PDB file of C-alpha atoms in Angstrom:
ATOM      1  CA  MET A  35     -17.808  -0.656   1.016  1.00 67.00           C
ATOM      2  CA  ALA A  36     -17.185   3.248   0.887  1.00 68.00           C
ATOM      3  CA  ALA A  37     -17.197   3.984  -2.897  1.00 83.00           C
ATOM      4  CA  ILE A  38     -14.400   5.685  -4.200  1.00 90.00           C
ATOM      5  CA  SER A  39     -15.040   9.186  -4.869  1.00 88.00           C
ATOM      6  CA  ASN A  40     -11.959  10.917  -5.759  1.00 95.00           C
ATOM      7  CA  ASP A  41     -10.117  11.210  -9.276  1.00 96.00           C
ATOM      8  CA  TRP A  42      -9.420   7.389  -8.726  1.00 97.00           C
ATOM      9  CA  LEU A  43     -12.936   7.024 -10.326  1.00 96.00           C
ATOM     10  CA  ILE A  44     -11.496   8.371 -13.529  1.00 94.00           C
ATOM     11  CA  PRO A  45      -9.414   4.977 -14.051  1.00 95.00           C
ATOM     12  CA  LEU A  46     -10.922   2.819 -12.037  1.00 95.00           C
ATOM     13  CA  GLY A  47     -14.942   3.686 -12.835  1.00 93.00           C
ATOM     14  CA  GLU A  48     -14.674   1.105 -15.795  1.00 94.00           C
ATOM     15  CA  GLU A  49     -13.713  -1.798 -13.703  1.00 96.00           C
ATOM     16  CA  PHE A  50     -16.703  -1.598 -11.313  1.00 94.00           C
ATOM     17  CA  LYS A  51     -18.487  -2.371 -14.423  1.00 94.00           C
ATOM     18  CA  LYS A  52     -16.911  -5.451 -15.575  1.00 96.00           C
ATOM     19  CA  PRO A  53     -17.874  -9.054 -14.986  1.00 97.00           C
ATOM     20  CA  TYR A  54     -14.799 -10.060 -12.987  1.00 97.00           C
ATOM     21  CA  TYR A  55     -15.888  -6.892 -10.401  1.00 97.00           C
ATOM     22  CA  LYS A  56     -19.658  -8.103 -10.318  1.00 96.00           C
ATOM     23  CA  LYS A  57     -18.506 -11.032  -9.280  1.00 97.00           C
ATOM     24  CA  LEU A  58     -15.731 -10.256  -6.954  1.00 97.00           C
ATOM     25  CA  TYR A  59     -18.377  -7.255  -5.435  1.00 96.00           C
ATOM     26  CA  GLN A  60     -20.960 -10.603  -4.667  1.00 97.00           C
ATOM     27  CA  THR A  61     -18.069 -12.886  -2.981  1.00 97.00           C
ATOM     28  CA  ILE A  62     -16.895  -9.898  -0.735  1.00 97.00           C
ATOM     29  CA  LEU A  63     -20.660  -9.192   0.471  1.00 97.00           C
ATOM     30  CA  GLN A  64     -21.090 -13.063   1.126  1.00 97.00           C
ATOM     31  CA  GLU A  65     -17.564 -13.294   2.819  1.00 97.00           C
ATOM     32  CA  TYR A  66     -18.288 -10.155   5.196  1.00 97.00           C
ATOM     33  CA  ARG A  67     -22.174 -11.514   5.874  1.00 97.00           C
ATOM     34  CA  THR A  68     -20.456 -15.344   7.033  1.00 98.00           C
ATOM     35  CA  ARG A  69     -16.773 -14.711   8.218  1.00 97.00           C
ATOM     36  CA  GLN A  70     -14.540 -12.102   9.918  1.00 97.00           C
ATOM     37  CA  ILE A  71     -13.063 -10.318   7.317  1.00 97.00           C
ATOM     38  CA  PHE A  72     -10.322  -7.598   7.500  1.00 97.00           C
ATOM     39  CA  PRO A  73      -9.936  -4.534   6.972  1.00 97.00           C
ATOM     40  CA  PRO A  74     -13.587  -3.418   7.851  1.00 96.00           C
ATOM     41  CA  SER A  75     -15.526  -3.126   5.133  1.00 95.00           C
ATOM     42  CA  ASP A  76     -15.611   0.742   4.785  1.00 95.00           C
ATOM     43  CA  ASP A  77     -11.877   0.790   5.120  1.00 96.00           C
ATOM     44  CA  ILE A  78     -11.600  -1.410   1.791  1.00 97.00           C
ATOM     45  CA  PHE A  79     -10.109   1.491  -0.254  1.00 97.00           C
ATOM     46  CA  ASN A  80      -8.860   3.852   2.240  1.00 97.00           C
ATOM     47  CA  ALA A  81      -5.373   3.892  -0.176  1.00 98.00           C
ATOM     48  CA  PHE A  82      -7.296   5.245  -2.331  1.00 98.00           C
ATOM     49  CA  HIS A  83      -9.152   7.575  -0.374  1.00 97.00           C
ATOM     50  CA  LEU A  84      -6.189   9.235   1.535  1.00 97.00           C
ATOM     51  CA  THR A  85      -3.843   9.153  -1.684  1.00 98.00           C
ATOM     52  CA  PRO A  86      -5.936  10.992  -4.828  1.00 98.00           C
ATOM     53  CA  LEU A  87      -4.420   9.840  -7.975  1.00 98.00           C
ATOM     54  CA  LYS A  88      -3.133  13.524  -8.621  1.00 98.00           C
ATOM     55  CA  ASN A  89      -1.040  13.442  -5.615  1.00 98.00           C
ATOM     56  CA  VAL A  90       0.678   9.961  -5.549  1.00 98.00           C
ATOM     57  CA  LYS A  91       4.535  10.581  -5.931  1.00 98.00           C
ATOM     58  CA  VAL A  92       5.278   7.031  -4.375  1.00 98.00           C
ATOM     59  CA  VAL A  93       3.724   3.876  -4.727  1.00 98.00           C
ATOM     60  CA  ILE A  94       4.583   1.384  -1.982  1.00 98.00           C
ATOM     61  CA  LEU A  95       3.149  -2.124  -2.771  1.00 96.00           C
ATOM     62  CA  GLY A  96       2.287  -4.886  -0.073  1.00 94.00           C
ATOM     63  CA  GLN A  97       0.185  -8.077  -0.708  1.00 92.00           C
ATOM     64  CA  ASP A  98      -2.623  -8.645   1.492  1.00 92.00           C
ATOM     65  CA  PRO A  99      -4.128  -6.828   4.631  1.00 95.00           C
ATOM     66  CA  TYR A 100      -2.701  -7.817   8.257  1.00 95.00           C
ATOM     67  CA  HIS A 101      -4.941 -10.705   9.211  1.00 95.00           C
ATOM     68  CA  GLY A 102      -5.237 -10.088  13.047  1.00 94.00           C
ATOM     69  CA  VAL A 103      -8.186  -7.962  14.876  1.00 93.00           C
ATOM     70  CA  GLY A 104      -7.883  -4.518  14.695  1.00 93.00           C
ATOM     71  CA  GLN A 105      -4.855  -4.373  12.664  1.00 95.00           C
ATOM     72  CA  ALA A 106      -6.016  -3.721   9.035  1.00 96.00           C
ATOM     73  CA  HIS A 107      -7.218  -0.475   7.830  1.00 97.00           C
ATOM     74  CA  GLY A 108      -6.719  -0.187   4.466  1.00 97.00           C
ATOM     75  CA  LEU A 109      -3.170   0.797   3.926  1.00 98.00           C
ATOM     76  CA  CYS A 110      -0.478  -1.403   3.598  1.00 97.00           C
ATOM     77  CA  PHE A 111       1.939  -2.012   6.033  1.00 97.00           C
ATOM     78  CA  SER A 112      -0.066   0.341   8.093  1.00 98.00           C
ATOM     79  CA  VAL A 113      -2.361  -0.623  11.631  1.00 97.00           C
ATOM     80  CA  LYS A 114      -4.182   1.370  13.924  1.00 93.00           C
ATOM     81  CA  PRO A 115      -2.659   3.570  16.056  1.00 91.00           C
ATOM     82  CA  ASP A 116      -3.491   1.257  19.440  1.00 91.00           C
ATOM     83  CA  VAL A 117      -2.201  -1.674  17.763  1.00 95.00           C
ATOM     84  CA  GLU A 118       1.225  -3.223  18.054  1.00 96.00           C
ATOM     85  CA  ILE A 119       3.536  -2.773  15.702  1.00 97.00           C
ATOM     86  CA  PRO A 120       3.746  -5.946  13.155  1.00 96.00           C
ATOM     87  CA  PRO A 121       7.114  -7.268  12.688  1.00 96.00           C
ATOM     88  CA  SER A 122       7.565  -6.115   8.784  1.00 96.00           C
ATOM     89  CA  LEU A 123       6.908  -2.663   9.886  1.00 98.00           C
ATOM     90  CA  VAL A 124       9.569  -2.919  12.996  1.00 98.00           C
ATOM     91  CA  ASN A 125      11.649  -3.655  10.153  1.00 98.00           C
ATOM     92  CA  ILE A 126      10.560  -0.823   8.164  1.00 98.00           C
ATOM     93  CA  TYR A 127      11.073   1.622  10.790  1.00 98.00           C
ATOM     94  CA  GLN A 128      14.640   0.287  11.469  1.00 98.00           C
ATOM     95  CA  GLU A 129      15.510   1.044   7.713  1.00 98.00           C
ATOM     96  CA  LEU A 130      13.907   4.253   8.175  1.00 98.00           C
ATOM     97  CA  HIS A 131      16.165   4.905  11.180  1.00 98.00           C
ATOM     98  CA  ASP A 132      19.250   3.359   9.737  1.00 98.00           C
ATOM     99  CA  ASP A 133      18.817   5.734   6.345  1.00 98.00           C
ATOM    100  CA  LEU A 134      17.436   8.918   7.170  1.00 98.00           C
ATOM    101  CA  GLY A 135      17.986   8.818  10.976  1.00 97.00           C
ATOM    102  CA  CYS A 136      14.475   9.127  11.823  1.00 97.00           C
ATOM    103  CA  THR A 137      13.024   8.189  15.214  1.00 97.00           C
ATOM    104  CA  ILE A 138      11.611   4.650  15.871  1.00 96.00           C
ATOM    105  CA  PRO A 139       7.607   5.933  16.475  1.00 96.00           C
ATOM    106  CA  LYS A 140       5.643   4.163  19.075  1.00 95.00           C
ATOM    107  CA  HIS A 141       2.687   2.928  16.537  1.00 96.00           C
ATOM    108  CA  GLY A 142       2.086   1.886  13.121  1.00 97.00           C
ATOM    109  CA  TYR A 143      -0.180   4.001  11.872  1.00 97.00           C
ATOM    110  CA  LEU A 144       1.138   5.304   8.099  1.00 98.00           C
ATOM    111  CA  THR A 145      -1.547   7.899   7.558  1.00 97.00           C
ATOM    112  CA  LYS A 146       1.091  10.862   7.647  1.00 97.00           C
ATOM    113  CA  TRP A 147       2.433   8.927   4.573  1.00 98.00           C
ATOM    114  CA  ALA A 148      -0.693   8.601   2.799  1.00 98.00           C
ATOM    115  CA  ALA A 149      -1.545  12.245   2.869  1.00 98.00           C
ATOM    116  CA  GLN A 150       1.710  13.216   1.390  1.00 98.00           C
ATOM    117  CA  GLY A 151       1.284  11.197  -1.586  1.00 98.00           C
ATOM    118  CA  VAL A 152       2.339   7.800  -0.561  1.00 98.00           C
ATOM    119  CA  LEU A 153      -0.122   5.420  -2.001  1.00 98.00           C
ATOM    120  CA  LEU A 154       0.146   2.254   0.455  1.00 98.00           C
ATOM    121  CA  LEU A 155      -1.751  -0.187  -1.746  1.00 97.00           C
ATOM    122  CA  ASN A 156      -1.924  -3.811  -1.268  1.00 96.00           C
ATOM    123  CA  THR A 157      -2.200  -6.402  -4.398  1.00 94.00           C
ATOM    124  CA  VAL A 158      -5.533  -8.121  -2.471  1.00 96.00           C
ATOM    125  CA  LEU A 159      -7.468  -6.096  -0.305  1.00 97.00           C
ATOM    126  CA  THR A 160      -9.353  -8.148   2.044  1.00 97.00           C
ATOM    127  CA  VAL A 161      -8.485 -11.402   4.200  1.00 97.00           C
ATOM    128  CA  ARG A 162     -10.009 -13.838   6.208  1.00 98.00           C
ATOM    129  CA  ALA A 163      -9.389 -13.726  10.074  1.00 97.00           C
ATOM    130  CA  HIS A 164      -6.079 -15.426  10.658  1.00 96.00           C
ATOM    131  CA  GLN A 165      -5.848 -16.704   6.905  1.00 96.00           C
ATOM    132  CA  ALA A 166      -3.088 -14.683   5.214  1.00 92.00           C
ATOM    133  CA  ASN A 167      -3.717 -15.000   1.583  1.00 92.00           C
ATOM    134  CA  SER A 168      -7.231 -16.344   1.788  1.00 96.00           C
ATOM    135  CA  HIS A 169      -8.557 -13.792  -0.557  1.00 97.00           C
ATOM    136  CA  ARG A 170      -6.045 -14.326  -3.305  1.00 95.00           C
ATOM    137  CA  GLY A 171      -7.387 -14.957  -6.634  1.00 95.00           C
ATOM    138  CA  ILE A 172     -10.882 -13.679  -6.054  1.00 96.00           C
ATOM    139  CA  GLY A 173     -10.358 -10.833  -8.438  1.00 97.00           C
ATOM    140  CA  TRP A 174      -8.658  -8.132  -6.437  1.00 97.00           C
ATOM    141  CA  GLU A 175      -5.280  -8.495  -8.233  1.00 96.00           C
ATOM    142  CA  GLU A 176      -7.290  -7.397 -11.810  1.00 97.00           C
ATOM    143  CA  PHE A 177      -8.647  -4.548  -9.779  1.00 97.00           C
ATOM    144  CA  THR A 178      -5.210  -3.314  -8.139  1.00 96.00           C
ATOM    145  CA  ASP A 179      -3.210  -3.903 -11.553  1.00 97.00           C
ATOM    146  CA  ALA A 180      -5.608  -1.337 -12.952  1.00 97.00           C
ATOM    147  CA  ALA A 181      -4.600   0.949 -10.286  1.00 97.00           C
ATOM    148  CA  ILE A 182      -1.008   0.101 -10.951  1.00 98.00           C
ATOM    149  CA  ARG A 183      -1.422   0.944 -14.634  1.00 97.00           C
ATOM    150  CA  ALA A 184      -2.922   4.613 -14.057  1.00 98.00           C
ATOM    151  CA  VAL A 185      -0.187   5.347 -11.654  1.00 98.00           C
ATOM    152  CA  ASN A 186       2.210   4.422 -14.728  1.00 98.00           C
ATOM    153  CA  ALA A 187       0.382   6.373 -17.318  1.00 97.00           C
ATOM    154  CA  GLN A 188       0.873   9.617 -15.239  1.00 97.00           C
ATOM    155  CA  ASP A 189       3.009  11.985 -16.945  1.00 96.00           C
ATOM    156  CA  ARG A 190       5.659  12.871 -14.168  1.00 97.00           C
ATOM    157  CA  PRO A 191       8.265  11.083 -12.286  1.00 98.00           C
ATOM    158  CA  ILE A 192       6.970   8.785  -9.387  1.00 98.00           C
ATOM    159  CA  VAL A 193       8.708   6.359  -7.404  1.00 98.00           C
ATOM    160  CA  PHE A 194       7.518   2.787  -7.228  1.00 98.00           C
ATOM    161  CA  ILE A 195       8.771   0.651  -3.808  1.00 98.00           C
ATOM    162  CA  LEU A 196       8.690  -2.924  -4.912  1.00 96.00           C
ATOM    163  CA  TRP A 197       9.525  -5.114  -1.155  1.00 94.00           C
ATOM    164  CA  GLY A 198       9.506  -9.128  -2.417  1.00 92.00           C
ATOM    165  CA  ARG A 199       8.586 -11.114  -5.059  1.00 90.00           C
ATOM    166  CA  PRO A 200       4.922 -10.846  -5.094  1.00 88.00           C
ATOM    167  CA  ALA A 201       5.573  -6.921  -5.580  1.00 92.00           C
ATOM    168  CA  GLN A 202       8.159  -7.397  -8.174  1.00 94.00           C
ATOM    169  CA  MET A 203       6.121  -9.118 -10.174  1.00 93.00           C
ATOM    170  CA  LYS A 204       4.169  -5.868 -11.024  1.00 94.00           C
ATOM    171  CA  LYS A 205       7.605  -4.840 -12.540  1.00 96.00           C
ATOM    172  CA  SER A 206       6.693  -5.630 -15.940  1.00 96.00           C
ATOM    173  CA  MET A 207       3.576  -3.360 -16.088  1.00 96.00           C
ATOM    174  CA  LEU A 208       6.083  -0.328 -15.014  1.00 97.00           C
ATOM    175  CA  ASN A 209       7.096   0.762 -18.504  1.00 97.00           C
ATOM    176  CA  ASN A 210       7.041   4.401 -17.970  1.00 97.00           C
ATOM    177  CA  PRO A 211      10.655   6.040 -18.446  1.00 97.00           C
ATOM    178  CA  LYS A 212       9.702   9.001 -15.920  1.00 97.00           C
ATOM    179  CA  HIS A 213       9.562   6.538 -12.853  1.00 98.00           C
ATOM    180  CA  LEU A 214      12.217   5.305 -10.898  1.00 98.00           C
ATOM    181  CA  ILE A 215      11.543   1.550  -9.564  1.00 98.00           C
ATOM    182  CA  LEU A 216      13.145   0.502  -6.238  1.00 98.00           C
ATOM    183  CA  GLU A 217      13.375  -3.045  -5.654  1.00 97.00           C
ATOM    184  CA  ALA A 218      14.702  -4.752  -2.239  1.00 96.00           C
ATOM    185  CA  PRO A 219      13.841  -8.100  -0.498  1.00 96.00           C
ATOM    186  CA  HIS A 220      10.448  -7.928   1.810  1.00 95.00           C
ATOM    187  CA  PRO A 221      10.877  -6.395   4.959  1.00 97.00           C
ATOM    188  CA  SER A 222       9.493  -9.792   6.692  1.00 95.00           C
ATOM    189  CA  PRO A 223      11.755 -10.934   9.525  1.00 96.00           C
ATOM    190  CA  LEU A 224      12.161 -14.188   7.304  1.00 93.00           C
ATOM    191  CA  SER A 225      13.698 -11.767   4.462  1.00 95.00           C
ATOM    192  CA  ALA A 226      14.916  -8.316   5.651  1.00 96.00           C
ATOM    193  CA  TYR A 227      18.455  -9.383   6.564  1.00 96.00           C
ATOM    194  CA  ARG A 228      18.746 -10.526   2.822  1.00 96.00           C
ATOM    195  CA  GLY A 229      19.119  -6.980   1.534  1.00 97.00           C
ATOM    196  CA  PHE A 230      16.334  -5.339   2.787  1.00 97.00           C
ATOM    197  CA  PHE A 231      18.518  -3.710   5.355  1.00 98.00           C
ATOM    198  CA  GLY A 232      20.833  -1.362   3.866  1.00 98.00           C
ATOM    199  CA  SER A 233      18.549  -0.818   0.832  1.00 98.00           C
ATOM    200  CA  LYS A 234      17.846   2.951   1.608  1.00 98.00           C
ATOM    201  CA  PRO A 235      14.504   3.186  -0.428  1.00 98.00           C
ATOM    202  CA  PHE A 236      13.606   6.579   1.580  1.00 98.00           C
ATOM    203  CA  SER A 237      16.861   8.412   1.003  1.00 98.00           C
ATOM    204  CA  LYS A 238      16.600   7.399  -2.817  1.00 98.00           C
ATOM    205  CA  THR A 239      13.094   8.058  -3.260  1.00 98.00           C
ATOM    206  CA  ASN A 240      13.844  11.914  -1.987  1.00 98.00           C
ATOM    207  CA  GLU A 241      16.783  12.050  -3.859  1.00 98.00           C
ATOM    208  CA  PHE A 242      14.893  11.015  -7.056  1.00 98.00           C
ATOM    209  CA  LEU A 243      11.801  13.725  -6.235  1.00 98.00           C
ATOM    210  CA  LYS A 244      14.128  16.368  -4.898  1.00 98.00           C
ATOM    211  CA  MET A 245      15.957  15.764  -8.289  1.00 98.00           C
ATOM    212  CA  HIS A 246      12.894  16.276 -10.230  1.00 98.00           C
ATOM    213  CA  GLY A 247      11.564  19.179  -8.416  1.00 97.00           C
ATOM    214  CA  VAL A 248       9.274  17.701  -6.501  1.00 97.00           C
ATOM    215  CA  GLU A 249       8.562  18.019  -2.563  1.00 97.00           C
ATOM    216  CA  PRO A 250      10.162  14.906  -1.159  1.00 98.00           C
ATOM    217  CA  ILE A 251       8.223  13.127   1.635  1.00 98.00           C
ATOM    218  CA  ASP A 252       8.732  13.700   5.609  1.00 98.00           C
ATOM    219  CA  TRP A 253       9.049   9.827   6.433  1.00 98.00           C
ATOM    220  CA  GLN A 254       9.160  10.667  10.305  1.00 98.00           C
ATOM    221  CA  ILE A 255       6.152   9.359  11.652  1.00 97.00           C
ATOM    222  CA  GLU A 256       5.321  11.419  15.169  1.00 94.00           C
ATOM    223  CA  ASP A 257       4.467   9.513  18.472  1.00 87.00           C
ATOM    224  CA  GLU A 258       1.355  11.827  18.629  1.00 72.00           C
ATOM    225  CA  GLN A 259      -1.020  11.102  15.202  1.00 59.00           C
ATOM    226  CA  GLY A 260      -1.877  14.328  13.690  1.00 51.00           C
ATOM    227  CA  ALA A 261      -5.376  14.418  11.835  1.00 41.00           C
ATOM    228  CA  TYR A 262      -4.747  13.251   8.557  1.00 42.00           C
TER     229      TYR A 262
END
């Protein structure tokens, strides 16, 4: 695992010393030794590496990583550039197009968002190949809850985008009146038509940021990936 080395170490450093994390670490080491696990171990903490705490403007919460070969790289909903765009991200791009008029890109690599302060955080950071939710309950939730609490404690306006019930279960932790919470059904094909489409999360986020004097997010993902 590539260690966290930026300002996330301040709120999360204590977590690494706790009994639950030591047990989680041993479990994960054994899983990577004996099974096919995603994302690659050096990518587990990419959401934190690419979006330092001081830069966070928006949090999008996912559940657990994609479990297909070559998909997950440590950012929720994002896939590596040469991988087919998964159905949930297809729907996210459709809503982005309908909301802001962004053109729909040919890849699903969302590092441009992360570089601008969009924390793309799964609540569980690893998964067994082809087994969704297979690492639920082994300790990651406690760790990512600590990260969510750290963002909630920031003394500046931040947008939390909660898609689907697992993400919305974190709402009780978000008690800072400076922040905006946007909720909608999950963008999965199973639920997107129940209110995800038309929820306008991207324009609402930018309106809130601009209202508070914060640079809005350029949500357009270009077909040619920049070096983020």
